[in-house]
mmCIF file of C-alpha atoms in Angstrom:
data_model
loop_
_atom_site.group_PDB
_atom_site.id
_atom_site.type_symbol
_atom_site.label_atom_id
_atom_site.label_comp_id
_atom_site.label_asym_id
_atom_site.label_seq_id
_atom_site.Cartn_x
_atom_site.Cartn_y
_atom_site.Cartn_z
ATOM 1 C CA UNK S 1 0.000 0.000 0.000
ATOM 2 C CA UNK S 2 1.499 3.424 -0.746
ATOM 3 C CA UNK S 3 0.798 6.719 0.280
ATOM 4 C CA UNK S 4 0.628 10.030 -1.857
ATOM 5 C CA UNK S 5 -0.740 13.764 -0.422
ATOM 6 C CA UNK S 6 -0.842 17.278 -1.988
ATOM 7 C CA UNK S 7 -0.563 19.800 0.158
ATOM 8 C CA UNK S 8 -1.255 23.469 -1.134
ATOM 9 C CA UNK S 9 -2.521 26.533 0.724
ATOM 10 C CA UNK S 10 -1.060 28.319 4.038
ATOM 11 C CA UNK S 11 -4.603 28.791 6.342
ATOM 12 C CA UNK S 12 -4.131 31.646 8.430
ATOM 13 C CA UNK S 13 -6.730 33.274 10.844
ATOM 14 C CA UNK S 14 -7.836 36.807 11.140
ATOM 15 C CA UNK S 15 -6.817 39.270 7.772
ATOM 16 C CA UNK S 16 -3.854 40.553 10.306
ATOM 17 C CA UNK S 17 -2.569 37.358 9.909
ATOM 18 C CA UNK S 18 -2.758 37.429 6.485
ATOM 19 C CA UNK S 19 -1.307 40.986 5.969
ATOM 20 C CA UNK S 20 1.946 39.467 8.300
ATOM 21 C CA UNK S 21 2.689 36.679 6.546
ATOM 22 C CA UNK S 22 2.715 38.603 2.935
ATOM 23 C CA UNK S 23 5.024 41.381 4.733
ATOM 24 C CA UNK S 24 7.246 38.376 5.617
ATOM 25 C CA UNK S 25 7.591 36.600 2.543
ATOM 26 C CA UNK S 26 8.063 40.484 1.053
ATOM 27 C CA UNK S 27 10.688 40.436 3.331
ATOM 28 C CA UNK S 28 12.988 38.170 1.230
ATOM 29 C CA UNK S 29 13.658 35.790 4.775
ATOM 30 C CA UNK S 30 11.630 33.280 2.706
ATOM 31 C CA UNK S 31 14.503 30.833 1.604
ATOM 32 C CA UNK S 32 12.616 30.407 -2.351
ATOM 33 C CA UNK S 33 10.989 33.552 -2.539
ATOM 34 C CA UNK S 34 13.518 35.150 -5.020
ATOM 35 C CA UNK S 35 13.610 31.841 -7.024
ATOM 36 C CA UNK S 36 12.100 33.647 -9.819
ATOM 37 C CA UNK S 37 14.098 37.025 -10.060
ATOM 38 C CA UNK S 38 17.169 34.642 -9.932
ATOM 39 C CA UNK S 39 15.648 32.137 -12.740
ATOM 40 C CA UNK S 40 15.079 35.451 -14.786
ATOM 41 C CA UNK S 41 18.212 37.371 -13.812
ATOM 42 C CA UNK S 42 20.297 34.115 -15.194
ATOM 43 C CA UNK S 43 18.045 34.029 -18.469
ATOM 44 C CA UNK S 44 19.069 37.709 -19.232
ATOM 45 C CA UNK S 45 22.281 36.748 -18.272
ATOM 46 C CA UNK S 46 22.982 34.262 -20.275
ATOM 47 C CA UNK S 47 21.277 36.175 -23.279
ATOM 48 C CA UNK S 48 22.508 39.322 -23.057
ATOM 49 C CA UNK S 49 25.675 39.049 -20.764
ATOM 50 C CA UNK S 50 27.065 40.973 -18.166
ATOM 51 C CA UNK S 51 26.377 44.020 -19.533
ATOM 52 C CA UNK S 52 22.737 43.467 -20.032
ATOM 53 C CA UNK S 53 22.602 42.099 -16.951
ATOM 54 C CA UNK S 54 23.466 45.093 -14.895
ATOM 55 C CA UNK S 55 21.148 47.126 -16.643
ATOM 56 C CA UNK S 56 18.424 44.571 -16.479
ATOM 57 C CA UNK S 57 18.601 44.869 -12.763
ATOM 58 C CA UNK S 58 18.524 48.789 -12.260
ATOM 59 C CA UNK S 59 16.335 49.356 -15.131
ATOM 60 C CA UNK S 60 13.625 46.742 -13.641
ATOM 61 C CA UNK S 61 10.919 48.190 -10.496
ATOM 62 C CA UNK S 62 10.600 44.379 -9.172
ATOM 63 C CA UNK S 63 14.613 43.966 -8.532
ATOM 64 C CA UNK S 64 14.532 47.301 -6.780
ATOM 65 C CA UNK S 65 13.131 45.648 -3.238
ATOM 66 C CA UNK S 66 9.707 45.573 -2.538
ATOM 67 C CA UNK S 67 8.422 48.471 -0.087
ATOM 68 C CA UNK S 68 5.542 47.890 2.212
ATOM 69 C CA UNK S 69 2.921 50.160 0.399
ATOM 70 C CA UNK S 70 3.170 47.068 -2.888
ATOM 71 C CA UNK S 71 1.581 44.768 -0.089
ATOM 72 C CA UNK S 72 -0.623 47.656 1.838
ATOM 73 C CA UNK S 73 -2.271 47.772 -1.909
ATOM 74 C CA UNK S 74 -2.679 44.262 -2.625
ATOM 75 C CA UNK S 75 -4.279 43.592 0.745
ATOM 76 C CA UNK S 76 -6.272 46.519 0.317
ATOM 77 C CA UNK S 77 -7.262 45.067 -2.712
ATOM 78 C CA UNK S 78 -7.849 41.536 -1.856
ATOM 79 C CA UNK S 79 -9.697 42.877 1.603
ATOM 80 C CA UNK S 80 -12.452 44.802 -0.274
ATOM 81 C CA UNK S 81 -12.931 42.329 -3.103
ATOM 82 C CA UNK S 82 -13.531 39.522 -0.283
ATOM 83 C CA UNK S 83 -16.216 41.766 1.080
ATOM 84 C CA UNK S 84 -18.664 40.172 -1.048
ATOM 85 C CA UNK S 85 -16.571 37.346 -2.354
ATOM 86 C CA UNK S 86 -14.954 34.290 -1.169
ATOM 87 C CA UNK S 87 -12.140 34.166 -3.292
ATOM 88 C CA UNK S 88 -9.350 37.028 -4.728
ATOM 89 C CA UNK S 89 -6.467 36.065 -6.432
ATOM 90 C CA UNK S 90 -3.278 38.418 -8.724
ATOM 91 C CA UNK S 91 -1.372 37.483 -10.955
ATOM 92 C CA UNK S 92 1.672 39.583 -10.922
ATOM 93 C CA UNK S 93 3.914 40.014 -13.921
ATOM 94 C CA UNK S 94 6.576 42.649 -14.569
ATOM 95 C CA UNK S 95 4.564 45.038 -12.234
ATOM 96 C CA UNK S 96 5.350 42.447 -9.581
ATOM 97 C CA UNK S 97 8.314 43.905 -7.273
ATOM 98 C CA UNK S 98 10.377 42.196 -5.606
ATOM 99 C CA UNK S 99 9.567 38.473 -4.615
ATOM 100 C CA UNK S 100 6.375 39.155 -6.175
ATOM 101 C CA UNK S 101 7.655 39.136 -9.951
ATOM 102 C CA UNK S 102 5.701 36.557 -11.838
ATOM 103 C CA UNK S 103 3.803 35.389 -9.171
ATOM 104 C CA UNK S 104 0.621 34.883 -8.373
ATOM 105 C CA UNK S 105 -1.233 35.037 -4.786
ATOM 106 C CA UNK S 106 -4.677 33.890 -3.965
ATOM 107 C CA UNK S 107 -6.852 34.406 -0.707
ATOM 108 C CA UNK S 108 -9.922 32.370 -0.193
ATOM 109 C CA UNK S 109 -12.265 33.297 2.680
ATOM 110 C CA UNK S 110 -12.809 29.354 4.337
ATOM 111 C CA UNK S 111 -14.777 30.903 7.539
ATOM 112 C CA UNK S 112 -16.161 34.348 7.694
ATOM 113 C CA UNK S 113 -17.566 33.646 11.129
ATOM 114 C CA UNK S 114 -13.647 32.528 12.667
ATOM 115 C CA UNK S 115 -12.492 34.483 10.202
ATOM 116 C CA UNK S 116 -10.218 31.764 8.629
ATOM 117 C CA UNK S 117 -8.470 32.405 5.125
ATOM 118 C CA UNK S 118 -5.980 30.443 2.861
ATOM 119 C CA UNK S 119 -3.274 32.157 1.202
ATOM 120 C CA UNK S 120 -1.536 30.839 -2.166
ATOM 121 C CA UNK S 121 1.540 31.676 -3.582
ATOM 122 C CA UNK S 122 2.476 30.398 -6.802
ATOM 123 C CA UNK S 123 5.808 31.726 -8.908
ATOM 124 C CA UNK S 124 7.106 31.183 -11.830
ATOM 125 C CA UNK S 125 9.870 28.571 -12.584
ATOM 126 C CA UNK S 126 9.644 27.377 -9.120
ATOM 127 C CA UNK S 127 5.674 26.741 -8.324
ATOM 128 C CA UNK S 128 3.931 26.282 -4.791
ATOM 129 C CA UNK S 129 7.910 25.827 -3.750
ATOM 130 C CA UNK S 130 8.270 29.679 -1.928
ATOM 131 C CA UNK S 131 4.525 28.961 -0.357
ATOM 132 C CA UNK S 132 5.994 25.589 1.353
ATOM 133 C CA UNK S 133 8.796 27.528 2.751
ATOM 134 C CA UNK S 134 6.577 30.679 4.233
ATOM 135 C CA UNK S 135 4.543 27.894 5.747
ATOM 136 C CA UNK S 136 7.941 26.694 7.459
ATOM 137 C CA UNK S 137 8.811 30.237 8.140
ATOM 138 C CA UNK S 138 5.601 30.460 10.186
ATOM 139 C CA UNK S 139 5.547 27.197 11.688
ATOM 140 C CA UNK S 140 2.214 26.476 9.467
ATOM 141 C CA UNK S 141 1.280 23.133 8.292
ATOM 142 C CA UNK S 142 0.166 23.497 4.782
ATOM 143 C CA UNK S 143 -3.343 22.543 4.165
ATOM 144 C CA UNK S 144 -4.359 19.046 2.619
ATOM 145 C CA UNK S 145 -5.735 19.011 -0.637
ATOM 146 C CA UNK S 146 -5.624 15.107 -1.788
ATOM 147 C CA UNK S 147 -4.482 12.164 0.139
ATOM 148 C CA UNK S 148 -3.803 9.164 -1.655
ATOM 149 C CA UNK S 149 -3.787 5.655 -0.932
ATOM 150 C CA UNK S 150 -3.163 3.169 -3.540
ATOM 151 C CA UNK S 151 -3.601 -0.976 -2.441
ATOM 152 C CA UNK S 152 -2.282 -3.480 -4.555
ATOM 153 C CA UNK S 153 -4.027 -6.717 -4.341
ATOM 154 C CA UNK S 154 -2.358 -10.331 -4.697
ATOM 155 C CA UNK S 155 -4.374 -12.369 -6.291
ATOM 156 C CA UNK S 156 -4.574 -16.124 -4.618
ATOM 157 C CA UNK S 157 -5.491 -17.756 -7.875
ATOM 158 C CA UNK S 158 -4.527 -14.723 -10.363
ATOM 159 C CA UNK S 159 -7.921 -14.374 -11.249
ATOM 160 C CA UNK S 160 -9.950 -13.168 -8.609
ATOM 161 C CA UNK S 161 -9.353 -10.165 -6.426
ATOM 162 C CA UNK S 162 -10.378 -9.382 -2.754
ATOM 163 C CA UNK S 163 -10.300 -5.603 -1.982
ATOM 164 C CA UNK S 164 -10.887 -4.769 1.839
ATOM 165 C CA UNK S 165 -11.869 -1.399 2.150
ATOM 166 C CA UNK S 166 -11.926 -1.328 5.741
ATOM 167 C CA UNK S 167 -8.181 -1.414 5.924
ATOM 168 C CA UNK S 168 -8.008 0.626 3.300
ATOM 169 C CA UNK S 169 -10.130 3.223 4.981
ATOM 170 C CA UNK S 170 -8.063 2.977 8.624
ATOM 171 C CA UNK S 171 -4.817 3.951 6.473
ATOM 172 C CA UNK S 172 -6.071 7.150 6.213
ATOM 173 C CA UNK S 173 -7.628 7.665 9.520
ATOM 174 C CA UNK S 174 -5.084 9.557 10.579
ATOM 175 C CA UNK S 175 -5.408 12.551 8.124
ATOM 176 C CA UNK S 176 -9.037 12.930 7.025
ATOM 177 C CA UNK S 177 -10.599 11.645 10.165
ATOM 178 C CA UNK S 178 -12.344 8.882 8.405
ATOM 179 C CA UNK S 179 -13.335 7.452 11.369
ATOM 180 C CA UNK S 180 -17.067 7.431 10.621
ATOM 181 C CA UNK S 181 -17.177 6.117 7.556
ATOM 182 C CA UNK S 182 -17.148 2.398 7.617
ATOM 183 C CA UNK S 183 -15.393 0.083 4.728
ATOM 184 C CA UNK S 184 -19.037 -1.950 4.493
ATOM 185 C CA UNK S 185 -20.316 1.518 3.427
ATOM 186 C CA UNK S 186 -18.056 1.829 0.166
ATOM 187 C CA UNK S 187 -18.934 -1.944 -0.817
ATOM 188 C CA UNK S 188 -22.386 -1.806 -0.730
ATOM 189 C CA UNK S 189 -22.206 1.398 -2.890
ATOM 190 C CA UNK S 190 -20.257 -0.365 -5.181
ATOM 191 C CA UNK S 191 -22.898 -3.020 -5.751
ATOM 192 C CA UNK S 192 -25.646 -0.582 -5.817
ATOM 193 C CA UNK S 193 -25.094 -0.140 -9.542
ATOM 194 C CA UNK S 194 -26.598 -1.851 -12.545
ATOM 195 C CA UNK S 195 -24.804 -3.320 -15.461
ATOM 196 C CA UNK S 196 -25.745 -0.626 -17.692
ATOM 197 C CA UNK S 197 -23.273 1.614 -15.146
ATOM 198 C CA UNK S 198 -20.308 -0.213 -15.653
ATOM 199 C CA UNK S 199 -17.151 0.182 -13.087
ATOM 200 C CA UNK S 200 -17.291 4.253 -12.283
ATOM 201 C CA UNK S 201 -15.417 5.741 -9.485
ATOM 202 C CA UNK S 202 -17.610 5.884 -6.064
ATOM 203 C CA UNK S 203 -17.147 9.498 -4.642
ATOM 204 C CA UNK S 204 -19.133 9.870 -0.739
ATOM 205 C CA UNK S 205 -19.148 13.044 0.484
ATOM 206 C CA UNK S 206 -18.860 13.132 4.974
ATOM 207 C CA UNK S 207 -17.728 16.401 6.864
ATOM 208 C CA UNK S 208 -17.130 20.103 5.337
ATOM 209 C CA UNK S 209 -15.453 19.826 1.983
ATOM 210 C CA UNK S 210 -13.888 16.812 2.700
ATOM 211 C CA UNK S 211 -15.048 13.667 -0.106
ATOM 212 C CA UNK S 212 -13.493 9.927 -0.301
ATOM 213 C CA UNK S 213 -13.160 8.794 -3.951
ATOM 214 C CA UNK S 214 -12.874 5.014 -4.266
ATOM 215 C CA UNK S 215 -11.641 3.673 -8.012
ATOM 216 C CA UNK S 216 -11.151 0.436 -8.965
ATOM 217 C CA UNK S 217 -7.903 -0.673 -11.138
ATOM 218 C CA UNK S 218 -6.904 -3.046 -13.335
ATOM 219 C CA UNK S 219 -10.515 -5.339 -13.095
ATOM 220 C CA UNK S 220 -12.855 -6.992 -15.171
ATOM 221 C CA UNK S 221 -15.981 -6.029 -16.266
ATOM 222 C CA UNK S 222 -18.515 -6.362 -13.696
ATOM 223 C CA UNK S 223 -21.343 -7.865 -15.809
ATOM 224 C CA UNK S 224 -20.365 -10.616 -18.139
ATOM 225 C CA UNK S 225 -22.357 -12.231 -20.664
ATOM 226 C CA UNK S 226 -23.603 -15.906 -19.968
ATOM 227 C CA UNK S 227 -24.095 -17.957 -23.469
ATOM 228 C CA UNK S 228 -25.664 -20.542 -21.027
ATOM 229 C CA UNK S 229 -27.933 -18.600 -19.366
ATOM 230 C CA UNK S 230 -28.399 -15.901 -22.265
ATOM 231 C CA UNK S 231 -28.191 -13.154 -19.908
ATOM 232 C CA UNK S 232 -25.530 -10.833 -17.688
ATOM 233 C CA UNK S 233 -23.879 -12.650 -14.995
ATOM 234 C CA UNK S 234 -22.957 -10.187 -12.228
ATOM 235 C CA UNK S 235 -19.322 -11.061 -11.142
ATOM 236 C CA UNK S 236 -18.774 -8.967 -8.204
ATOM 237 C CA UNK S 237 -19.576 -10.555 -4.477
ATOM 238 C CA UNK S 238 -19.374 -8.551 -1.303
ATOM 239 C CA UNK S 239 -18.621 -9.960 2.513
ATOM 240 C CA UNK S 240 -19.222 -6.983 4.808
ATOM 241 C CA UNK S 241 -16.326 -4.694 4.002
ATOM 242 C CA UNK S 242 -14.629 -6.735 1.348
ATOM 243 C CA UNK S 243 -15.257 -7.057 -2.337
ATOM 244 C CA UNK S 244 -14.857 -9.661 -4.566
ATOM 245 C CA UNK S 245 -14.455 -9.663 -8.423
ATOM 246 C CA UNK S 246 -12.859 -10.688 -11.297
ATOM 247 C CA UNK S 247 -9.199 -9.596 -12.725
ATOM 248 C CA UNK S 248 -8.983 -7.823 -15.923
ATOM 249 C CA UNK S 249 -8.031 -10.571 -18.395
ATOM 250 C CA UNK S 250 -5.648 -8.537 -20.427
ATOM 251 C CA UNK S 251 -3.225 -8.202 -17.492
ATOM 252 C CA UNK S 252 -3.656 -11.857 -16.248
#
């Protein structure tokens, strides 16, 4: 059984909090957060050499440091539009100064009520990697976006499978709190299909925002045709929690 998760988003509460934490990765203490300039400096470097260089840097407003009134404005900005929306988001080009050249930053309003936001930082060349490292910076866990858990079954026979979804589920207990949701749940919406369905993913929905999407791999069809009987032959079997079923042929 492996494990995969995405993390993306820094949540922060109250808009003070948000206004620090873009003052500090303004700063420049963030590690990555003048990945970009550098990516960019060495591209005009390398095309235009030395010469171009130095010109490139005192000729350009974003290499010239970023001054507190750049994030006053975009939090001014972001703070109004979020008024009556739950989402803002810039995408910063050559206006960008500083850290903020060719970079993007989103704030979504999560909780108006506790006041809760996420902030996103995405840059050019170097992705969600300067948003990681202000999460560090703060000593903020970044917020889960997809947690993976991929089971490969051994077949006793090599042509049945046996998927228990129970252990499957506990795996991820952990991190999404899946405590609730029971593994006979999944099976029996698995079999609640008809053969005219055929093998989709199973999504369920528990908690606030939080879904569990269950996708079968490399297995047969469900419903196969009986010459004997002259009609579909369902092929899956469930035992509480576990499913049983047929392996796809072609990788038999």
């Amino acid at each position: 059984m492996t494990v995969e998760h995405y993390d993306r988003g820094i949540p922060l509460k109250g808009w003070d909090s948000v206004k620090s934490a873009l003052n500090l990765y303004a700063s420049g203490a963030v590690k990555g957060s003048h990945a970009t300039e550098n990516e960019q400096a060495k591209a005009v470097g390398q095309s235009f050499g030395a010469l171009g260089l130095g010109l490139y840097l005192v000729a350009s407003p974003h290499m010239q440091g970023v001054r507190n009134s750049f994030v006053e404005r975009m939090t001014d900005e972001a703070h109004e539009t979020l008024q009556e929306r739950d989402h803002w988001s810039r995408h910063y080009d050559y206006d960008g100064q500083g850290v903020f050249f060719k970079t993007s930053v989103e704030i979504t309003v999560l909780d108006r009520k506790e006041e809760l936001y996420m902030l996103e930082i995405n840059a050019a060349y170097v992705g969600s990697a300067p948003e990681s490292e202000l999460a560090e910076e703060l000593g903020i866990p970044r917020a889960l976006r997809y947690y993976m858990v991929t089971a490969e079954i051994k077949s006793e026979d090599g042509l049945h499978f046996a998927f228990d979804f129970e252990e499957a589920l506990r795996a991820v207990d952990g991190v999404l709190k899946t405590d609730s949701l029971k593994g006979v749940e999944i099976a029996n919406t698995f079999m609640a299909g008809d053969r005219f369905a055929g093998i989709k993913p199973v999504q369920i929905f528990f908690g606030t925002g939080i879904s569990v999407t269950v996708a079968p791999g490399r297995v047969e069809r469900r419903y196969v045709y009986n010459k004997t009987s002259e009609a579909h032959q369902d092929t899956w079997t469930i035992e509480g929690p576990v499913l049983y079923g047929l392996l796809d042929s072609s990788y038999v």
